[in-house]
């Protein structure tokens, strides 16, 4: 089985039912993508597949082909220069940080499609749980990255 | 002053060089003998290491779980040290080092909003002592009096001659000096590093996936474990059928863990968990298999009128005053069990070095010393032969403070695999089913008003679970759990009832259902504030008075309680009506040494949904070390507290928790989060906490606003169980 993650191809010998999340974490060794629920409820495991946000805990690795571009938090940018990452640093968005890979991947996908999202669009796209409660800074971070005032 | 860093320093350098090696990653990666060869770096004292390249390493005994304590404590040390903040980095000493060095770092406990307030004095003195030693070393090298030298940003200057040097250059010499005896701390008014909204030190690693949580740890040769404990509280493992997972890929071993759990050890965690899900397990469900939320409720209801109780606060003769009252009001409230649901599930990695009789544990913990004690107890080894390497937590909220069940399990499993590191991860389901839950309580309140609408008497009967009875029965005082009365106490600096009520009785009928209770962010303040602040609102309406004015009349003797209440009322424009269609509620409380108040503004949708627009929150926490992190804690506490108030409850059926994941235990999302306006108003003569206090007032402020909007009093949480559509 072959996967393309962050621009690199990986030849893997895994059970086809293994969720993409655990292939990313345990086979490829990229641990920035987190396990939070395993049932597509929390968003901690969010990655991009061909630009779409996917909750990687709930899809088997067999659902993905070698031509699909999988991007994890480690591959979002080189040197954390994505505007979302920069805004996150500027505003000290993370508290514990555990949910933040997923939050950042969801926010980056939102801006890729909707460069100037309004409040409803932000709320609709950001369905990830943050138990530390960083939501208001997440919202401010998205606006800052999008260049939207307030 | 008994701050003696010098003797312990010498003992440390002489006796435990091996222990120094693993500091710099924040946790220890085993490196065999390499660690023993790592040279000791110039440790000025327990809190401060200065490297030759001028890097200032500040040691932090408490831990970060998102609340910013590490940055705050570093600011306090750096303030007194007068170092260059841009060169500051931090590291965690281990509990084993603390043990070996006679607890030179003091308490590791990071709970009860105490990380900063209960260590600020000695860590500041650690910074100041290091500064004095560094200056002294420079002065000695120049053969001038230290009083002629000054320091700024780690550069020491001899003022008369203009000579200068740096901390990095004199660190070795300073490390050999005796610590100073008399240390004078700066007046907080002159702070330049502490008290400022500096960015956190630990953000960069959290935006690109680099940060390693306990769940992410990878050690050479490591295997993974998944576990199931009997889902019924108090039940046992009767047996399991290894044949049911025989031949499954990656599985190495299936082992009983203690008397109530079974674990699968495999090459990957996914293999371990999927084999565990297929494993046939036979549980002995034990004596609680019939217990339920209904049996608990019946037990608590009986307690509402029980005769044998523990008294928390009393004054005057409330029964006589109630009999003489012009009007009496009575109401019963309840708050269910809730779960911490840290984003990162419980996990710990352990290695049992069979030949050496040594146990090492890597884990997220709010109290490394308690984790070490757990590892020692589980292994049967003395604590000196155990070590715990602390890793930042993916959320704590009290779950990882007192109960290191996951550490105990990891050690027991590692014992089955001598020499091999084993990482144990709980599935979310396991995490939900085996929490230490926010205690369940009910409360019956009776108030008496005189003809002028003054509150002349209040009786408050709390019936329900004691946390101490569950986690630390030795701390009970003749059976009484003093923590039950948080925020309701007659006196003290931790959580005093602000209202002057001439005839008062607050008591507790302890009723402990077979569900483990725990400290949950805010702890008993949460329900106590809901009970009292919503009932005070009821009394105000019964007296025909404005809820703010009614409270203010009883707070004359509590100026700090009153000040935060007034601050939110003023910001909200309480004296003017709320904008059309919006409704306000107000609440105040004191806990963990801080005074807090909130005013919530809500509206109702036509389908009976509450929309929380804005919460104004005031806190007087005495001193503020990093205002932007205090603001983050206020917002975070609201998200946590409102999640519980709006939608969360743990229910029990057949002795087990019914909610196994976030689909049945939902959390507040970005779309539900109100705007939060923080008023941080430190009055300067005490040190209060900030991680928890504001959580107390979020729920009662919103509930009082819901009453203002709908005329309905929500007395049983969570709100999701109520229909607020107009009849
Ligand atoms: S871990 Fe995938 S959504 Fe929670
Ligand atoms: S930052 Fe801790 S869960 Fe979001």
Coordinates of N, CA, C and O in Angstrom, one line a residue, chain A residues 15 17-19 22 25-27 31-39 41-44 57 73-76 79-80 84-86 88-101 104 119 122-124 126-139 142, chain B residues 65-66 198-200 203-204 206-209 211 213 215-216 224 249 268-271 339-345 393-395 397 423 425-429 520-521 628-629 631-633 635-637 639-640 643 648 661-663 665 667-671 673-676:
Chain A
X15 N -2.7 -3.5 7.8 CA -4.0 -4.0 7.6 C -4.9 -2.9 7.0 O -4.9 -1.8 7.5
X17 N -7.9 -2.1 7.1 CA -8.9 -1.4 7.9 C -8.3 -0.4 8.9 O -9.0 0.2 9.6
X18 N -7.0 -0.4 9.0 CA -6.4 0.5 10.0 C -6.8 2.0 9.7 O -6.7 2.4 8.5
X19 N -7.3 2.7 10.7 CA -7.7 4.1 10.4 C -6.5 4.9 9.9 O -5.3 4.7 10.4
X22 N -4.0 6.2 12.6 CA -3.0 5.4 13.3 C -1.9 5.0 12.3 O -0.8 4.7 12.7
X25 N 0.2 8.2 12.6 CA 0.9 8.3 13.9 C 1.9 7.1 14.1 O 3.0 7.4 14.6
X26 N 1.5 5.9 13.8 CA 2.3 4.8 14.2 C 3.2 4.2 13.1 O 4.2 3.5 13.4
X27 N 2.8 4.3 11.9 CA 3.6 3.7 10.8 C 4.5 4.8 10.2 O 5.7 4.6 10.0
X31 N 3.4 12.5 14.7 CA 2.5 12.4 15.9 C 1.8 13.8 16.2 O 1.1 13.9 17.2
X32 N 2.0 14.7 15.3 CA 1.3 16.0 15.4 C -0.2 15.8 15.3 O -1.0 16.6 15.9
X33 N -0.7 14.9 14.5 CA -2.1 14.6 14.3 C -2.5 13.7 15.5 O -2.0 12.7 15.8
X34 N -3.6 14.2 16.2 CA -3.9 13.6 17.5 C -5.1 12.7 17.5 O -6.0 12.9 16.7
X35 N -5.1 11.8 18.5 CA -6.3 11.0 18.8 C -7.1 11.7 19.9 O -6.5 11.9 21.0
X36 N -8.4 11.9 19.7 CA -9.2 12.5 20.7 C -10.4 11.7 21.0 O -10.8 11.6 22.2
X37 N -11.0 11.0 20.0 CA -12.2 10.3 20.2 C -12.3 9.0 19.4 O -13.0 8.1 19.8
X38 N -11.7 9.1 18.2 CA -11.8 7.9 17.3 C -13.1 7.7 16.6 O -13.3 6.7 15.8
X39 N -14.1 8.6 16.8 CA -15.4 8.4 16.2 C -15.9 9.7 15.5 O -17.1 10.0 15.4
X41 N -15.8 12.8 16.2 CA -16.6 13.8 17.0 C -15.8 15.0 17.4 O -16.4 16.1 17.7
X42 N -14.5 14.9 17.5 CA -13.7 16.0 18.1 C -12.8 16.8 17.2 O -12.5 18.0 17.4
X43 N -12.4 16.2 16.1 CA -11.6 16.9 15.1 C -10.1 17.0 15.4 O -9.3 17.6 14.6
X44 N -9.6 16.4 16.5 CA -8.2 16.4 16.8 C -7.3 15.8 15.8 O -6.2 16.1 15.6
X57 N -9.4 9.7 11.9 CA -9.6 8.5 12.8 C -10.7 7.6 12.3 O -10.8 6.5 12.7
X73 N -0.3 18.3 9.9 CA 0.1 19.6 10.5 C 1.6 19.8 10.2 O 2.1 20.9 10.0
X74 N 2.4 18.7 10.2 CA 3.8 18.9 10.0 C 4.1 19.3 8.6 O 5.2 19.9 8.3
X75 N 3.2 19.1 7.7 CA 3.4 19.5 6.3 C 2.7 20.7 5.8 O 2.7 21.1 4.7
X76 N 2.0 21.4 6.8 CA 1.2 22.6 6.4 C 2.1 23.7 5.8 O 1.7 24.3 4.8
X79 N 8.5 25.7 8.4 CA 8.9 26.7 9.3 C 7.7 27.5 9.9 O 7.8 28.6 10.3
X80 N 6.5 26.8 9.9 CA 5.3 27.4 10.5 C 5.0 28.8 10.0 O 4.7 29.7 10.7
X84 N -2.2 31.1 9.2 CA -2.9 30.7 10.4 C -1.9 30.4 11.5 O -2.1 30.8 12.7
X85 N -0.8 29.7 11.2 CA 0.2 29.4 12.3 C 0.8 30.7 12.8 O 1.0 30.8 14.0
X86 N 1.0 31.7 11.9 CA 1.6 32.9 12.4 C 0.6 33.7 13.3 O 1.0 34.2 14.3
X88 N -1.7 32.3 15.1 CA -1.8 31.5 16.3 C -0.6 31.9 17.3 O -0.9 32.0 18.5
X89 N 0.5 32.1 16.7 CA 1.7 32.5 17.6 C 1.5 33.9 18.0 O 1.7 34.2 19.2
X90 N 1.1 34.8 17.1 CA 0.9 36.2 17.5 C -0.1 36.4 18.6 O 0.1 37.2 19.5
X91 N -1.2 35.6 18.6 CA -2.2 35.8 19.6 C -2.1 34.8 20.8 O -3.0 34.8 21.6
X92 N -1.1 34.0 20.8 CA -1.0 32.9 21.8 C -2.3 32.2 21.9 O -2.9 32.0 23.0
X93 N -2.8 31.6 20.8 CA -4.0 30.9 20.8 C -4.0 29.6 21.6 O -4.9 29.4 22.4
X94 N -3.0 28.8 21.5 CA -3.1 27.5 22.2 C -3.0 27.6 23.7 O -2.3 28.5 24.2
X95 N -3.7 26.8 24.4 CA -3.5 26.6 25.8 C -2.7 25.3 26.0 O -1.5 25.3 25.7
X96 N -3.3 24.1 26.2 CA -2.5 22.9 26.3 C -2.0 22.6 24.9 O -0.9 22.0 24.8
X97 N -2.7 22.9 23.9 CA -2.2 22.7 22.5 C -2.6 21.4 21.9 O -2.4 21.2 20.7
X98 N -3.3 20.5 22.7 CA -3.6 19.2 22.2 C -4.5 19.2 21.0 O -4.3 18.4 20.0
X99 N -5.5 20.1 21.0 CA -6.5 20.1 19.9 C -6.0 21.0 18.7 O -6.6 21.0 17.7
X100 N -4.8 21.7 19.0 CA -4.5 22.8 18.0 C -4.1 22.3 16.6 O -4.4 23.0 15.7
X101 N -3.5 21.1 16.5 CA -3.2 20.7 15.1 C -4.5 20.6 14.3 O -4.5 21.1 13.2
X104 N -5.9 24.1 13.6 CA -5.2 24.8 12.6 C -5.5 24.2 11.2 O -5.7 24.9 10.2
X119 N -18.6 35.4 10.3 CA -18.7 34.7 11.6 C -19.4 33.4 11.4 O -19.0 32.4 12.0
X122 N -17.1 30.9 9.8 CA -16.1 30.4 10.8 C -16.7 29.4 11.7 O -16.2 28.3 11.9
X123 N -17.9 29.7 12.2 CA -18.6 28.8 13.2 C -18.9 27.4 12.5 O -18.7 26.4 13.1
X124 N -19.3 27.5 11.2 CA -19.6 26.3 10.5 C -18.4 25.4 10.3 O -18.5 24.2 10.4
X126 N -15.5 25.5 11.9 CA -14.7 25.1 13.1 C -15.6 24.3 14.1 O -16.1 24.9 15.1
X127 N -15.7 23.1 13.8 CA -16.5 22.2 14.7 C -15.6 21.3 15.6 O -16.0 20.2 16.0
X128 N -14.4 21.7 15.8 CA -13.5 20.9 16.6 C -13.6 21.3 18.1 O -13.8 22.5 18.4
X129 N -13.5 20.3 18.9 CA -13.6 20.5 20.4 C -12.3 21.0 20.9 O -11.2 20.5 20.5
X130 N -12.3 22.0 21.7 CA -11.2 22.5 22.5 C -11.6 22.5 24.0 O -12.4 23.4 24.4
X131 N -11.1 21.6 24.8 CA -11.6 21.5 26.2 C -10.9 22.7 27.0 O -11.5 23.1 28.0
X132 N -9.8 23.2 26.5 CA -9.2 24.4 27.2 C -10.0 25.7 26.9 O -9.9 26.6 27.6
X133 N -10.9 25.6 25.9 CA -11.7 26.8 25.6 C -11.0 28.0 24.9 O -11.2 29.1 25.3
X134 N -10.2 27.7 23.9 CA -9.5 28.7 23.2 C -10.3 29.3 22.0 O -9.8 30.0 21.2
X135 N -11.6 29.1 22.0 CA -12.4 29.4 20.9 C -12.3 30.9 20.4 O -12.3 31.2 19.2
X136 N -12.4 31.8 21.4 CA -12.4 33.2 21.0 C -11.1 33.6 20.4 O -11.0 34.4 19.4
X137 N -10.0 33.0 20.8 CA -8.7 33.4 20.2 C -8.6 32.6 18.9 O -7.9 33.1 17.9
X138 N -9.2 31.5 18.7 CA -9.2 30.8 17.4 C -9.9 31.7 16.4 O -9.4 31.9 15.3
X139 N -11.0 32.2 16.8 CA -11.8 33.1 15.9 C -11.0 34.3 15.6 O -10.9 34.7 14.4
X142 N -8.2 33.4 13.1 CA -8.7 33.2 11.7 C -8.9 34.6 11.1 O -8.4 34.8 9.9
Chain B
X65 N -0.5 22.6 31.9 CA -1.5 21.8 31.2 C -2.3 22.8 30.3 O -3.5 22.5 30.0
X66 N -1.7 23.9 30.0 CA -2.4 24.9 29.2 C -2.6 26.2 29.9 O -2.9 27.2 29.2
X198 N 3.3 39.2 28.5 CA 4.3 38.6 27.6 C 3.7 37.4 26.9 O 2.9 36.6 27.5
X199 N 4.2 37.1 25.7 CA 3.8 35.8 25.0 C 4.3 34.6 25.8 O 5.3 34.7 26.5
X200 N 3.5 33.6 25.8 CA 3.9 32.3 26.4 C 5.3 31.8 25.8 O 5.6 32.1 24.7
X203 N 4.5 28.4 23.0 CA 3.5 28.4 21.9 C 4.0 27.8 20.6 O 3.3 27.1 19.9
X204 N 5.3 28.1 20.2 CA 5.7 27.7 18.9 C 5.6 26.3 18.6 O 5.1 25.9 17.5
X206 N 3.4 24.3 19.5 CA 2.0 23.9 19.5 C 1.3 24.2 18.2 O 0.1 23.9 18.0
X207 N 2.0 24.8 17.2 CA 1.4 25.2 16.0 C 1.9 24.4 14.8 O 1.4 24.5 13.7
X208 N 2.9 23.5 15.0 CA 3.4 22.8 13.9 C 3.6 21.3 14.1 O 4.2 20.6 13.4
X209 N 2.9 20.8 15.2 CA 2.9 19.4 15.5 C 4.2 18.8 16.2 O 4.3 17.7 16.4
X211 N 5.2 19.5 19.3 CA 5.2 19.3 20.7 C 4.8 17.8 21.0 O 3.9 17.2 20.4
X213 N 3.4 15.2 23.4 CA 2.6 14.9 24.6 C 2.9 13.4 25.0 O 3.6 12.7 24.3
X215 N 1.1 10.9 25.0 CA 0.5 10.0 24.1 C 1.4 9.8 22.8 O 1.3 8.8 22.1
X216 N 2.3 10.8 22.6 CA 3.1 10.8 21.4 C 4.5 10.2 21.6 O 5.3 10.0 20.7
X224 N 3.2 -1.1 22.8 CA 2.0 -0.3 23.2 C 1.0 -1.2 23.9 O 0.9 -2.4 23.6
X249 N -2.6 -9.7 14.5 CA -1.3 -9.1 14.1 C -0.8 -8.3 15.2 O -1.5 -7.5 15.8
X268 N 1.8 -2.0 17.9 CA 1.3 -0.7 17.8 C 0.0 -0.6 18.7 O -0.6 -1.6 19.1
X269 N -0.4 0.6 19.0 CA -1.5 0.8 19.9 C -2.8 0.4 19.1 O -3.7 -0.2 19.7
X270 N -2.8 0.6 17.8 CA -4.0 0.2 17.1 C -4.2 -1.3 17.1 O -5.3 -1.8 17.3
X271 N -3.1 -2.0 17.0 CA -3.2 -3.5 17.1 C -3.7 -3.9 18.5 O -4.5 -4.8 18.7
X339 N -17.8 14.7 33.8 CA -16.5 14.1 33.5 C -15.5 15.2 33.0 O -15.8 16.2 32.4
X340 N -14.2 15.0 33.3 CA -13.2 15.9 32.9 C -13.0 16.0 31.4 O -12.9 17.1 30.9
X341 N -13.0 14.9 30.8 CA -12.8 14.8 29.3 C -11.7 15.7 28.8 O -11.8 16.5 28.0
X342 N -10.5 15.4 29.4 CA -9.3 16.1 28.9 C -9.2 15.7 27.4 O -9.5 14.6 27.0
X343 N -8.7 16.6 26.6 CA -8.6 16.3 25.2 C -7.6 15.1 24.9 O -7.9 14.3 24.1
X344 N -6.6 15.1 25.7 CA -5.6 13.9 25.6 C -6.1 12.9 26.6 O -6.1 13.1 27.8
X345 N -6.4 11.7 26.1 CA -6.8 10.6 27.1 C -5.7 10.2 28.0 O -4.5 10.5 27.7
X393 N 0.8 18.4 29.9 CA -0.5 17.7 29.8 C -1.3 18.2 28.6 O -1.4 19.4 28.4
X394 N -2.0 17.3 27.9 CA -3.1 17.7 27.0 C -4.4 17.9 27.8 O -5.4 17.2 27.5
X395 N -4.4 18.8 28.7 CA -5.5 19.0 29.6 C -5.4 18.3 30.9 O -5.0 17.1 30.9
X397 N -7.4 19.7 34.4 CA -8.7 20.1 35.0 C -8.9 19.3 36.3 O -10.1 19.2 36.7
X423 N 4.0 1.7 26.4 CA 3.1 2.9 26.4 C 1.7 2.5 26.5 O 1.2 1.8 25.6
X425 N -2.1 3.6 26.5 CA -3.1 4.7 26.1 C -4.5 4.2 26.4 O -4.8 3.1 25.9
X426 N -5.3 4.9 27.1 CA -6.7 4.6 27.2 C -7.5 5.1 26.0 O -7.2 6.2 25.5
X427 N -8.3 4.3 25.5 CA -9.2 4.7 24.5 C -10.1 5.8 25.1 O -10.3 5.9 26.3
X428 N -10.8 6.6 24.2 CA -11.7 7.6 24.8 C -12.8 6.9 25.6 O -13.2 7.4 26.6
X429 N -13.2 5.8 25.1 CA -14.3 5.1 25.9 C -13.8 4.7 27.3 O -14.5 4.9 28.2
X520 N -12.6 18.6 40.0 CA -13.0 19.0 38.6 C -13.0 20.5 38.6 O -13.7 21.1 39.3
X521 N -12.1 21.1 37.7 CA -11.9 22.5 37.6 C -13.1 23.3 38.3 O -14.2 23.4 37.8
X628 N -2.5 38.7 29.9 CA -3.1 38.0 28.8 C -3.4 36.6 29.0 O -4.3 36.0 28.5
X629 N -2.6 35.9 29.9 CA -2.9 34.5 30.3 C -4.0 34.4 31.3 O -4.8 33.5 31.3
X631 N -6.6 36.4 31.2 CA -7.7 36.6 30.3 C -8.0 35.2 29.6 O -9.2 34.8 29.5
X632 N -7.0 34.5 29.2 CA -7.2 33.2 28.5 C -7.8 32.2 29.5 O -8.6 31.4 29.1
X633 N -7.4 32.3 30.7 CA -8.0 31.4 31.7 C -9.4 31.7 32.0 O -10.2 30.8 32.2
X635 N -11.6 33.0 29.8 CA -12.3 32.5 28.7 C -12.4 30.9 28.7 O -13.5 30.4 28.5
X636 N -11.3 30.3 29.0 CA -11.3 28.9 29.0 C -12.2 28.3 30.1 O -12.9 27.3 29.9
X637 N -12.1 29.0 31.3 CA -13.0 28.5 32.4 C -14.5 28.6 32.0 O -15.3 27.7 32.4
X639 N -15.7 28.3 28.9 CA -16.0 27.3 28.0 C -16.2 25.9 28.7 O -17.1 25.2 28.4
X640 N -15.4 25.7 29.7 CA -15.5 24.5 30.5 C -16.8 24.4 31.4 O -17.5 23.5 31.4
X643 N -20.0 24.4 29.2 CA -20.2 23.1 28.6 C -21.0 22.2 29.6 O -22.0 21.6 29.3
X648 N -23.8 18.9 29.7 CA -23.0 17.7 30.1 C -23.6 17.0 31.4 O -23.8 17.7 32.4
X661 N -18.5 8.5 24.8 CA -17.7 9.3 23.9 C -18.3 10.7 23.8 O -19.4 11.0 24.4
X662 N -17.8 11.5 22.9 CA -18.3 12.9 22.8 C -19.6 13.0 22.1 O -20.3 14.0 22.1
X663 N -20.1 11.9 21.5 CA -21.4 11.9 20.9 C -22.5 12.0 21.9 O -23.5 12.7 21.7
X665 N -21.6 12.9 25.2 CA -21.0 13.8 26.2 C -20.5 15.0 25.4 O -19.3 15.2 25.3
X667 N -19.5 18.8 24.0 CA -18.8 19.9 24.6 C -19.2 21.2 23.8 O -19.5 21.1 22.6
X668 N -19.1 22.3 24.5 CA -19.4 23.6 23.8 C -18.4 23.7 22.7 O -17.2 23.4 22.8
X669 N -18.9 24.2 21.6 CA -18.0 24.5 20.4 C -17.9 26.0 20.1 O -18.6 26.8 20.8
X670 N -17.1 26.3 19.2 CA -16.8 27.7 18.9 C -18.1 28.5 18.6 O -18.3 29.6 19.1
X671 N -19.1 27.8 18.0 CA -20.4 28.5 17.6 C -21.2 28.9 18.9 O -22.0 29.8 18.8
X673 N -19.7 29.8 21.8 CA -18.9 30.5 22.8 C -19.3 32.0 22.8 O -19.2 32.7 21.8
X674 N -19.6 32.6 24.0 CA -19.9 34.0 24.0 C -18.7 34.8 23.9 O -17.5 34.4 24.2
X675 N -18.9 36.1 23.6 CA -17.8 37.1 23.7 C -17.5 37.2 25.2 O -18.5 37.1 26.0
X676 N -16.3 37.3 25.6 CA -15.9 37.4 27.0 C -15.1 38.7 27.2 O -14.2 39.0 26.5

